[in-house]
Amino acid sequence: MSTIAADFKKLTAHAKEYGFIYQSSEIYDGLAAAYDYGPNGVLLKNNLKEYWWRSMVQLHDNIVGIDAAIFMHPKTWKASGHVDAFNDPLIDNKDSKKRYRADVLIEDFMDKIEGKINKEIAKAKKRFGDDFDEAQFRETNPNVLRYAKQHNEIGTRLATAMTNGDMAELKQIIEDLGIADPDTGSKNWTDVRQFNLMFSTQLGNIAGEEGKLYLRPETAQGIFVNFVNVQKTTRQKLPFGIAQIGKAFRNEIVARQFIFRMREFEQMEMQFFIQPGTQMEWYKYWKETRLKWHKALGHPAEKLRFHDHENLAHYADAAVDIQFEFPFGFKELEGIHSRTDFDLGAHQELSGKKMQYFDPQTKESYVPYVLETSIGADRLFLATMSHALREEQVPGQDDPNKRRDVLALHPAIAPIKAAIMPLKRNDERLVNMAKDIFNDLRYRFDVQYDDTGAIGKLYRRQDAVGTPFCITVDFDSLADGEAPGTVTVRDRDTLEQARVKIEDLAGFIGPKVDMATLLAEAGK
Ligand code: ATP
């Protein structure tokens, strides 16, 4: 097995074993692309959502939040373009009967070419050592040049075919490149056809097309249709934003890769309403702001990159993805889109209601432009876990065979902030003291009392779920002990143990696990 597959398998197994994520309806062999968050998972996900919400709504005077319904009037999706254009190109393999996204098959082929380029570079780096100049090598090495040319040519053909909705050309590209079914090697393909990704359902009291409802495929439209309501009731002036966290549903053709691509998922979207003509300025601002936000969370710079969209969606005049290096490569984590006045304009036209803003300075009314930031809470969860999960040599141990699994989460998002444990579970005095501490701290933090095993085992379990502090009550803590009224606090990352007075515990832990620390880092 490749190390990538091994890492990913380890991550999914860890997520299940430690109560982060379970397959939906597992007892019935599961439902593809649907997942349930377990006790630790829901805490981590809620913390990630809180980090997003507070950095948007609490820390911006000009961003407010809403929580719109999942069901919307069906005309919403006509105006937004989703009924006509929210399609993915689908292709079936006639032999294996497997279904693929045609554009993804081509993109995977392009990734392989990029892999070859990276291999050439790695080889040359090894050969030339410190003298290696990567930029020059890329410009002069004949193999790299050949691969890069091929990569560009395919990219241009793909972008053009996607923009034009040219399904025949997509099939042609697959045939020209000799792309085979990744599972079986068969090249016996059907034609490529468009597949709409919206799930539909039916209202009980209205039969036929009239009663057809969609499960929202994005949260953004709930914001657009409420633009005038929110602006009037909050008296916000442009520029201002509306933020929302909520479920979205897409009938994804290929839903592999765990919680990366689900059919039911959660989005955190913010639409920023601006004066037409200022979109590039705000595009730049939100690109920088969002990247900083990710870095503060602990995502290292080398695992994040911008990726400009080659084929723009029907609503956008500029779009970039923040990609994260997941265990299966760099993929979209967040999208930043300049959506122009497309959505508000379309709703204005179809509803006949004005979706405008009266600018008190220019004394003009106009449909604002929109700059959007859109991130999946589940993808953020996966990125966070995949970076944080490490198998490492136990800090401070000389023996390289002494290893541990640790989830090195930022303390502010860790599911459990501190675990309180008695050194011996059969000593009533230790147990009572530990429980008193737990009952006191639980009012302030998500804490856990645990006496279900030997202390070493309990520590390892807390490391595996990312608990930043373990508080241990030992014999010294007791009234007749060496240091009465004190306990040890073990740091997850350094394993250093500090002796802390019980009454100082909240003050010791508090600032480190406080979301304010994280928010301040993101704002720097
Ligand atoms: P992709 O190209 O990966 O399908 P997209 O470009 O369609 O994604 P957007 O419509 O821009 O995605 O959605 C915004 C964000 O919502 C994405 O950056 C991603 O984090 C999240 N997202 C989209 N689709 C899914 C899904 N099926 N499962 C989980 N998260 C998703």
Coordinates of C-alpha atoms and ligand atoms in Angstrom, one line a residue:
M1 CA 0.0 0.0 0.0
S2 CA 1.3 3.5 -0.8
T3 CA 2.1 5.7 2.2
I4 CA -0.7 8.1 1.1
A5 CA -3.3 5.3 1.2
A6 CA -1.9 4.1 4.5
D7 CA -2.0 7.5 6.1
F8 CA -5.5 8.0 4.9
K9 CA -6.6 4.6 6.1
K10 CA -5.1 5.3 9.5
L11 CA -6.9 8.7 9.7
T12 CA -10.3 7.1 8.9
A13 CA -9.7 4.3 11.4
H14 CA -8.6 6.8 14.1
A15 CA -11.6 8.9 13.5
K16 CA -13.9 6.0 14.1
E17 CA -12.0 4.4 17.0
Y18 CA -11.9 7.6 19.0
G19 CA -15.5 8.7 18.4
F20 CA -15.0 11.4 15.8
I21 CA -16.8 10.1 12.7
Y22 CA -18.9 7.0 12.0
Q23 CA -20.3 5.8 8.7
S24 CA -24.0 6.8 8.5
S25 CA -26.4 3.8 9.2
E26 CA -23.4 1.5 9.6
I27 CA -25.5 -1.4 10.9
Y28 CA -27.2 -1.5 7.4
D29 CA -23.8 -1.5 5.7
G30 CA -23.7 2.3 5.6
L31 CA -25.1 4.9 3.2
A32 CA -22.5 6.1 0.7
A33 CA -21.2 9.7 1.2
A34 CA -23.1 10.3 4.5
Y35 CA -21.4 10.4 7.8
D36 CA -22.2 10.9 11.5
Y37 CA -20.1 12.9 13.9
G38 CA -19.5 11.1 17.2
P39 CA -19.0 12.6 20.7
N40 CA -15.5 14.0 20.0
G41 CA -16.3 14.8 16.4
V42 CA -19.3 17.0 17.3
L43 CA -17.2 19.0 19.8
L44 CA -14.4 19.5 17.3
K45 CA -16.7 20.5 14.5
N46 CA -18.7 22.9 16.8
N47 CA -15.4 24.5 17.8
L48 CA -14.3 24.9 14.2
K49 CA -17.7 26.5 13.4
E50 CA -17.5 28.8 16.4
Y51 CA -14.0 29.9 15.3
W52 CA -15.4 30.8 11.8
W53 CA -18.6 32.4 13.2
R54 CA -16.8 34.5 15.8
S55 CA -14.1 35.7 13.4
M56 CA -16.7 36.7 10.9
V57 CA -19.7 38.0 12.9
Q58 CA -18.3 38.9 16.3
L59 CA -15.1 40.5 15.1
H60 CA -16.5 42.5 12.1
D61 CA -18.8 45.4 12.8
N62 CA -20.2 45.1 9.3
I63 CA -20.9 41.4 9.2
V64 CA -24.1 39.9 10.6
G65 CA -25.4 36.4 10.7
I66 CA -28.6 34.6 9.7
D67 CA -30.0 31.0 9.7
A68 CA -32.2 30.5 6.7
A69 CA -34.4 27.5 6.0
I70 CA -33.1 24.6 3.9
F71 CA -36.3 24.6 1.8
M72 CA -36.7 27.6 -0.4
H73 CA -39.2 28.6 -3.0
P74 CA -38.3 26.6 -6.2
K75 CA -38.0 29.8 -8.2
T76 CA -34.9 30.5 -6.1
W77 CA -33.0 27.8 -8.0
K78 CA -34.3 28.9 -11.3
A79 CA -33.0 32.4 -10.8
S80 CA -29.7 31.2 -9.3
G81 CA -29.0 29.1 -12.4
H82 CA -28.9 25.8 -10.5
V83 CA -31.9 24.2 -12.3
D84 CA -30.3 24.8 -15.7
A85 CA -26.6 24.8 -15.0
F86 CA -25.7 23.0 -11.7
N87 CA -24.5 20.0 -13.6
D88 CA -21.5 17.7 -13.6
P89 CA -20.4 15.8 -16.7
L90 CA -21.1 12.2 -16.1
I91 CA -19.6 9.2 -17.9
D92 CA -20.2 5.5 -17.4
N93 CA -17.9 2.6 -18.1
K94 CA -19.9 0.0 -20.1
D95 CA -17.8 -2.9 -18.8
S96 CA -17.4 -2.1 -15.1
K97 CA -20.8 -0.3 -14.9
K98 CA -18.9 2.3 -12.8
R99 CA -19.8 6.0 -13.0
Y100 CA -17.3 8.8 -13.1
R101 CA -17.1 12.6 -13.5
A102 CA -15.5 13.1 -16.9
D103 CA -13.7 16.3 -15.7
V104 CA -12.3 14.5 -12.7
L105 CA -10.9 11.7 -14.9
I106 CA -9.1 14.3 -17.0
E107 CA -7.9 16.2 -13.9
D108 CA -6.6 13.0 -12.4
F109 CA -4.7 12.4 -15.6
M110 CA -3.3 15.9 -15.3
D111 CA -2.3 15.3 -11.7
K112 CA -0.3 12.3 -12.9
I113 CA 1.6 14.5 -15.3
E114 CA 2.3 17.0 -12.5
G115 CA 3.6 14.0 -10.5
K116 CA 6.0 13.2 -13.2
I117 CA 7.3 16.8 -13.2
N118 CA 7.7 16.7 -9.4
K119 CA 9.6 13.4 -9.7
E120 CA 12.1 14.9 -12.3
I121 CA 12.6 17.9 -9.9
A122 CA 13.1 15.7 -6.9
K123 CA 15.7 13.6 -8.8
A124 CA 17.6 16.7 -10.0
K125 CA 17.5 18.2 -6.5
K126 CA 19.2 15.1 -5.2
R127 CA 21.8 15.2 -7.9
F128 CA 22.7 18.9 -7.7
G129 CA 22.2 19.4 -4.0
D130 CA 22.5 23.0 -2.7
D131 CA 23.3 24.4 -6.1
F132 CA 19.9 23.4 -7.5
D133 CA 17.9 26.2 -9.1
E134 CA 14.3 24.9 -9.5
A135 CA 13.1 27.8 -11.6
Q136 CA 15.9 27.4 -14.1
F137 CA 15.4 23.6 -14.2
R138 CA 11.7 24.1 -14.9
E139 CA 12.5 26.4 -17.8
T140 CA 15.2 24.3 -19.4
N141 CA 14.9 20.6 -18.7
P142 CA 13.4 19.0 -21.9
N143 CA 11.4 16.4 -20.0
V144 CA 9.8 18.9 -17.7
L145 CA 9.1 21.2 -20.6
R146 CA 7.4 18.4 -22.5
Y147 CA 5.2 17.4 -19.6
A148 CA 4.4 21.1 -18.8
K149 CA 3.3 21.7 -22.4
Q150 CA 1.1 18.6 -22.3
H151 CA -0.4 19.6 -19.0
N152 CA -1.2 23.1 -20.3
E153 CA -2.7 21.8 -23.5
I154 CA -5.0 19.4 -21.7
G155 CA -5.9 22.1 -19.1
T156 CA -6.9 24.6 -21.9
R157 CA -9.0 22.0 -23.7
L158 CA -10.7 21.0 -20.5
A159 CA -11.5 24.5 -19.4
T160 CA -12.9 25.4 -22.9
A161 CA -15.1 22.3 -23.0
M162 CA -16.4 22.9 -19.4
T163 CA -17.1 26.6 -20.1
N164 CA -19.0 25.7 -23.3
G165 CA -20.7 22.7 -21.8
D166 CA -19.2 20.7 -24.7
M167 CA -19.8 17.1 -23.6
A168 CA -18.6 15.6 -27.0
E169 CA -15.3 17.3 -26.5
L170 CA -14.9 15.9 -23.0
K171 CA -15.4 12.4 -24.4
Q172 CA -12.9 13.2 -27.1
I173 CA -10.3 14.3 -24.6
I174 CA -10.8 11.1 -22.6
E175 CA -10.3 9.1 -25.8
D176 CA -7.4 11.1 -27.1
L177 CA -5.5 10.6 -23.8
G178 CA -6.4 6.9 -23.6
I179 CA -7.9 7.3 -20.1
A180 CA -9.1 4.0 -18.7
D181 CA -11.4 3.1 -15.8
P182 CA -9.1 3.5 -12.8
D183 CA -10.5 0.3 -11.2
T184 CA -10.6 -2.1 -14.2
G185 CA -8.5 -0.6 -17.0
S186 CA -11.4 -0.7 -19.4
K187 CA -11.7 2.0 -22.1
N188 CA -15.2 1.1 -23.1
W189 CA -17.0 4.4 -22.3
T190 CA -20.5 5.8 -22.8
D191 CA -21.0 9.3 -24.1
V192 CA -20.6 12.1 -21.6
R193 CA -23.9 13.7 -20.4
Q194 CA -24.9 16.4 -18.0
F195 CA -26.2 15.4 -14.5
N196 CA -28.0 17.8 -12.3
L197 CA -26.7 17.7 -8.7
M198 CA -29.7 18.9 -6.9
F199 CA -31.8 16.6 -4.7
S200 CA -35.5 17.1 -5.1
T201 CA -38.5 16.3 -2.9
Q202 CA -42.2 16.8 -3.0
L203 CA -44.5 19.0 -1.0
G204 CA -47.4 16.9 0.5
N205 CA -50.2 19.2 -0.4
I206 CA -49.3 20.2 -4.0
A207 CA -49.0 17.5 -6.7
G208 CA -46.7 17.6 -9.7
E209 CA -44.1 20.1 -10.8
E210 CA -45.7 22.9 -8.8
G211 CA -45.0 21.1 -5.5
K212 CA -41.4 20.1 -6.4
L213 CA -38.9 21.4 -3.8
Y214 CA -35.1 21.1 -3.8
L215 CA -32.8 20.6 -0.8
R216 CA -30.5 23.6 -1.1
P217 CA -27.2 22.8 -2.8
E218 CA -25.6 25.9 -1.2
T219 CA -26.4 28.1 1.7
A220 CA -25.7 31.3 -0.3
Q221 CA -29.1 31.7 -1.8
G222 CA -30.7 32.0 1.6
I223 CA -28.5 35.0 2.1
F224 CA -29.2 36.6 -1.3
V225 CA -33.0 36.4 -1.0
N226 CA -32.8 38.0 2.5
F227 CA -30.5 40.8 1.4
V228 CA -33.1 43.6 1.6
N229 CA -34.6 42.3 4.9
V230 CA -31.2 42.2 6.6
Q231 CA -30.0 45.5 5.2
K232 CA -33.2 47.3 6.3
T233 CA -33.5 45.7 9.7
T234 CA -29.8 46.2 10.6
R235 CA -29.4 49.6 8.8
Q236 CA -26.0 48.4 7.6
K237 CA -24.2 50.5 5.0
L238 CA -22.2 49.0 2.1
P239 CA -19.8 47.3 2.3
F240 CA -21.3 44.8 4.7
G241 CA -21.6 41.0 4.9
I242 CA -24.1 38.3 5.9
A243 CA -22.7 35.0 7.3
Q244 CA -24.4 31.7 7.6
I245 CA -23.6 28.2 8.7
G246 CA -25.9 25.4 7.5
K247 CA -26.5 22.1 5.7
A248 CA -26.3 21.8 1.9
F249 CA -27.0 18.8 -0.3
R250 CA -25.5 17.6 -3.6
N251 CA -26.1 14.4 -5.4
E252 CA -22.4 14.0 -6.1
I253 CA -21.7 11.4 -8.8
V254 CA -18.5 10.2 -7.3
A255 CA -18.4 10.4 -3.5
R256 CA -15.2 8.9 -2.3
Q257 CA -12.5 10.2 0.0
F258 CA -14.4 10.1 3.3
I259 CA -15.9 13.4 4.4
F260 CA -14.1 15.3 1.6
R261 CA -17.1 14.9 -0.7
M262 CA -20.4 14.1 0.9
R263 CA -24.0 14.2 -0.3
E264 CA -25.1 16.0 2.8
F265 CA -22.6 18.4 4.2
E266 CA -22.3 21.7 6.0
Q267 CA -21.2 25.0 4.6
M268 CA -19.9 28.2 6.2
E269 CA -20.6 31.0 3.7
M270 CA -20.3 34.8 3.9
Q271 CA -21.6 37.1 1.2
F272 CA -20.0 40.5 1.3
F273 CA -22.1 43.2 -0.5
I274 CA -20.0 45.9 -2.1
Q275 CA -20.1 48.8 -4.5
P276 CA -19.8 47.7 -8.2
G277 CA -16.2 48.3 -9.3
T278 CA -14.6 47.6 -6.0
Q279 CA -14.7 43.8 -6.3
M280 CA -10.9 43.4 -7.0
E281 CA -10.0 45.3 -3.9
W282 CA -12.2 43.1 -1.8
Y283 CA -11.2 40.0 -3.6
K284 CA -7.6 40.7 -2.5
Y285 CA -8.7 41.6 1.0
W286 CA -10.6 38.3 1.5
K287 CA -8.0 36.2 0.0
E288 CA -5.4 37.4 2.5
T289 CA -7.8 37.4 5.4
R290 CA -8.9 33.9 4.8
L291 CA -5.4 32.5 4.4
K292 CA -4.3 34.1 7.7
W293 CA -7.3 32.5 9.4
H294 CA -6.2 29.1 8.2
K295 CA -2.7 29.6 9.3
A296 CA -3.7 30.7 12.8
L297 CA -5.5 27.4 13.1
G298 CA -2.2 25.6 12.7
H299 CA -2.4 24.7 9.0
P300 CA 1.2 25.2 7.9
A301 CA 1.9 27.5 5.0
E302 CA 3.3 24.7 2.8
K303 CA 0.0 22.8 3.0
L304 CA -2.0 25.7 1.8
R305 CA -2.0 27.3 -1.7
F306 CA -4.1 29.4 -3.9
H307 CA -5.5 27.9 -7.1
D308 CA -7.1 30.2 -9.6
H309 CA -10.1 28.9 -11.4
E310 CA -9.6 28.2 -15.0
N311 CA -13.2 27.8 -16.0
L312 CA -15.3 30.3 -14.1
A313 CA -18.8 29.4 -12.8
H314 CA -21.7 31.1 -14.5
Y315 CA -21.9 33.7 -11.8
A316 CA -18.3 34.7 -11.2
D317 CA -15.9 37.3 -12.7
A318 CA -12.9 36.0 -10.6
A319 CA -12.5 32.9 -8.4
V320 CA -9.8 31.3 -6.5
D321 CA -9.7 28.2 -4.3
I322 CA -7.7 27.9 -1.1
Q323 CA -6.4 24.4 -1.6
F324 CA -5.1 22.2 1.3
E325 CA -2.7 19.3 1.0
F326 CA -5.0 16.4 2.1
P327 CA -3.6 12.9 2.3
F328 CA -4.7 12.4 -1.3
G329 CA -3.1 15.6 -2.6
F330 CA -3.9 19.4 -2.9
K331 CA -7.6 19.9 -3.2
E332 CA -10.1 22.7 -2.7
L333 CA -10.9 23.6 0.9
E334 CA -12.4 27.0 0.5
G335 CA -13.6 29.1 -2.5
I336 CA -13.4 32.8 -2.8
H337 CA -15.6 34.1 -5.5
S338 CA -16.4 37.5 -7.0
R339 CA -20.1 36.9 -7.9
T340 CA -20.8 40.3 -9.4
D341 CA -24.5 41.3 -9.3
F342 CA -25.5 38.0 -10.8
D343 CA -27.5 36.5 -8.0
L344 CA -29.2 39.7 -6.7
G345 CA -29.9 40.8 -10.3
A346 CA -31.5 37.4 -11.2
H347 CA -33.7 37.4 -8.1
Q348 CA -34.8 40.9 -8.8
E349 CA -35.8 40.0 -12.3
L350 CA -37.6 36.8 -11.5
S351 CA -39.3 38.0 -8.3
G352 CA -40.1 41.5 -9.6
K353 CA -38.9 42.8 -6.2
K354 CA -36.1 45.4 -6.0
M355 CA -32.9 43.9 -4.7
Q356 CA -31.1 47.3 -4.5
Y357 CA -29.3 49.5 -2.1
F358 CA -29.7 53.2 -1.8
D359 CA -26.3 54.8 -1.5
P360 CA -26.7 57.8 0.8
Q361 CA -23.5 59.4 -0.5
T362 CA -24.2 59.2 -4.2
K363 CA -28.0 59.3 -3.8
E364 CA -28.2 56.4 -6.2
S365 CA -29.9 53.0 -6.0
Y366 CA -28.1 50.0 -7.4
V367 CA -27.8 46.2 -7.2
P368 CA -24.6 45.6 -5.1
Y369 CA -21.8 43.3 -6.2
V370 CA -20.9 40.4 -4.0
L371 CA -17.7 38.9 -2.8
E372 CA -18.2 35.5 -1.3
T373 CA -16.1 33.2 0.9
S374 CA -17.4 29.7 1.1
I375 CA -15.9 26.8 3.0
G376 CA -17.2 23.3 3.9
A377 CA -17.2 22.6 7.7
D378 CA -16.5 19.0 7.0
R379 CA -13.6 19.6 4.7
L380 CA -12.1 21.9 7.3
F381 CA -12.6 19.1 9.8
L382 CA -10.8 16.7 7.5
A383 CA -8.0 19.2 6.8
T384 CA -7.6 19.9 10.5
M385 CA -7.5 16.2 11.5
S386 CA -5.3 15.1 8.7
H387 CA -2.6 17.7 9.6
A388 CA -3.0 17.3 13.4
L389 CA -2.8 13.5 13.6
R390 CA 0.8 12.3 14.0
E391 CA 2.5 9.2 15.0
E392 CA 5.7 10.3 16.7
Q393 CA 8.5 9.3 19.1
V394 CA 7.4 10.0 22.6
P395 CA 8.9 13.4 23.5
G396 CA 11.8 13.2 26.0
Q397 CA 12.4 9.5 25.3
D398 CA 15.6 8.3 23.8
D399 CA 14.2 5.0 22.6
P400 CA 12.9 5.6 19.0
N401 CA 10.5 2.6 19.5
K402 CA 8.6 4.4 22.1
R403 CA 5.9 6.0 20.0
R404 CA 2.5 7.5 20.4
D405 CA -0.4 8.8 18.3
V406 CA -1.2 12.4 19.1
L407 CA -3.8 14.8 17.7
A408 CA -1.9 18.1 17.9
L409 CA -5.0 20.3 17.6
H410 CA -4.8 24.0 18.6
P411 CA -6.0 23.9 22.3
A412 CA -8.9 26.3 21.5
I413 CA -10.5 23.8 19.2
A414 CA -9.7 20.5 21.0
P415 CA -12.8 18.6 21.9
I416 CA -11.8 18.1 25.5
K417 CA -9.7 20.9 27.1
A418 CA -8.6 18.9 30.1
A419 CA -8.9 15.4 31.5
I420 CA -8.9 14.9 35.3
M421 CA -7.7 11.6 36.6
P422 CA -6.8 10.1 40.0
L423 CA -3.4 8.4 40.0
K424 CA -5.1 5.3 41.5
R425 CA -8.8 4.6 40.9
N426 CA -9.2 2.4 44.0
D427 CA -8.2 5.2 46.4
E428 CA -11.3 7.0 47.5
R429 CA -9.4 10.1 48.6
L430 CA -7.8 10.6 45.2
V431 CA -11.0 9.8 43.4
N432 CA -13.0 12.3 45.5
M433 CA -10.5 15.0 45.0
A434 CA -10.4 14.4 41.2
K435 CA -14.2 14.5 41.0
D436 CA -14.4 17.7 43.0
I437 CA -11.9 19.3 40.5
F438 CA -13.9 18.0 37.6
N439 CA -17.2 19.2 39.0
D440 CA -15.7 22.7 39.4
L441 CA -14.0 23.0 36.0
R442 CA -16.9 21.6 34.0
Y443 CA -18.7 25.0 34.5
R444 CA -15.9 26.7 32.5
F445 CA -14.6 24.1 30.1
D446 CA -15.3 20.9 28.2
V447 CA -13.5 18.6 30.7
Q448 CA -13.6 14.8 31.3
Y449 CA -13.2 12.7 34.4
D450 CA -11.5 9.4 33.7
D451 CA -10.4 6.6 36.0
T452 CA -11.1 3.7 33.7
G453 CA -7.5 2.4 33.4
A454 CA -3.9 2.8 34.4
I455 CA -2.6 6.4 34.1
G456 CA -0.3 5.7 31.2
K457 CA -3.2 4.3 29.2
L458 CA -5.4 7.2 30.0
Y459 CA -2.7 9.7 28.9
R460 CA -2.4 7.9 25.6
R461 CA -6.1 8.0 25.0
Q462 CA -6.2 11.7 25.7
D463 CA -3.3 12.3 23.4
A464 CA -5.2 10.5 20.7
V465 CA -8.2 12.8 20.9
G466 CA -6.0 15.9 21.3
T467 CA -6.7 16.9 24.9
P468 CA -4.1 19.6 25.7
F469 CA -4.0 19.1 29.4
C470 CA -4.1 16.1 31.7
I471 CA -4.6 16.9 35.4
T472 CA -3.6 14.1 37.8
V473 CA -4.4 13.9 41.5
D474 CA -1.6 12.0 43.3
F475 CA -0.7 11.2 46.9
D476 CA 1.2 14.5 47.2
S477 CA -2.1 16.3 46.5
L478 CA -3.7 15.0 49.7
A479 CA -3.9 17.0 52.9
D480 CA -1.2 14.8 54.4
G481 CA 0.9 14.7 51.2
E482 CA 4.1 16.5 50.2
A483 CA 2.3 19.3 48.3
P484 CA -1.2 19.4 49.6
G485 CA -3.8 21.1 47.4
T486 CA -1.7 20.8 44.3
V487 CA -2.0 18.6 41.2
T488 CA 0.2 17.8 38.2
V489 CA -0.8 19.3 34.8
R490 CA 0.7 17.4 31.9
D491 CA 1.2 19.2 28.6
R492 CA 0.1 17.2 25.6
D493 CA 2.9 18.4 23.3
T494 CA 5.9 18.6 25.5
L495 CA 4.8 16.1 28.1
E496 CA 6.2 18.5 30.7
Q497 CA 4.5 18.3 34.1
A498 CA 3.8 21.4 36.2
R499 CA 2.7 21.4 39.8
V500 CA -0.3 23.7 40.0
K501 CA -2.5 24.7 43.0
I502 CA -6.1 23.5 42.5
E503 CA -7.5 27.0 42.9
D504 CA -5.1 28.2 40.1
L505 CA -6.2 25.5 37.6
A506 CA -8.8 27.5 35.7
G507 CA -6.4 30.4 35.4
F508 CA -3.6 28.1 34.2
I509 CA -5.6 26.4 31.5
G510 CA -8.0 29.2 30.6
P511 CA -5.9 31.5 28.5
K512 CA -4.4 28.6 26.5
V513 CA -7.7 27.0 25.5
D514 CA -9.6 30.3 25.1
M515 CA -10.9 30.9 21.6
A516 CA -9.8 34.5 22.1
T517 CA -6.2 33.4 21.7
L518 CA -6.9 31.9 18.3
L519 CA -9.1 34.8 17.1
A520 CA -6.3 37.2 18.0
E521 CA -3.8 35.2 16.1
A522 CA -6.0 35.2 13.0
G523 CA -6.5 38.9 13.3
K524 CA -2.7 39.7 13.4
Ligands
ATP1 P1 -15.7 20.7 -5.8 O1 -15.0 21.3 -7.0 O2 -14.7 20.0 -4.8 O3 -16.9 19.9 -6.1 P2 -17.1 23.1 -5.5 O4 -16.2 24.0 -6.3 O5 -18.3 22.6 -6.2 O6 -16.3 21.9 -4.9 P3 -18.3 25.2 -4.0 O7 -19.6 25.1 -4.7 O8 -17.4 26.3 -4.2 O9 -17.5 23.8 -4.2 O10 -18.6 25.0 -2.4 C1 -17.9 25.7 -1.4 C2 -17.3 24.8 -0.4 O11 -18.2 23.8 0.0 C3 -16.1 23.9 -1.0 O12 -14.9 24.7 -1.0 C4 -16.1 22.8 -0.1 O13 -15.3 23.1 1.1 C5 -17.5 22.6 0.3 N1 -18.1 21.5 -0.4 C6 -18.6 21.5 -1.7 N2 -19.1 20.3 -2.0 C7 -18.9 19.5 -1.0 C8 -19.2 18.1 -0.7 N3 -19.8 17.4 -1.7 N4 -18.9 17.6 0.5 C9 -18.3 18.3 1.4 N5 -17.9 19.6 1.2 C10 -18.3 20.2 0.0

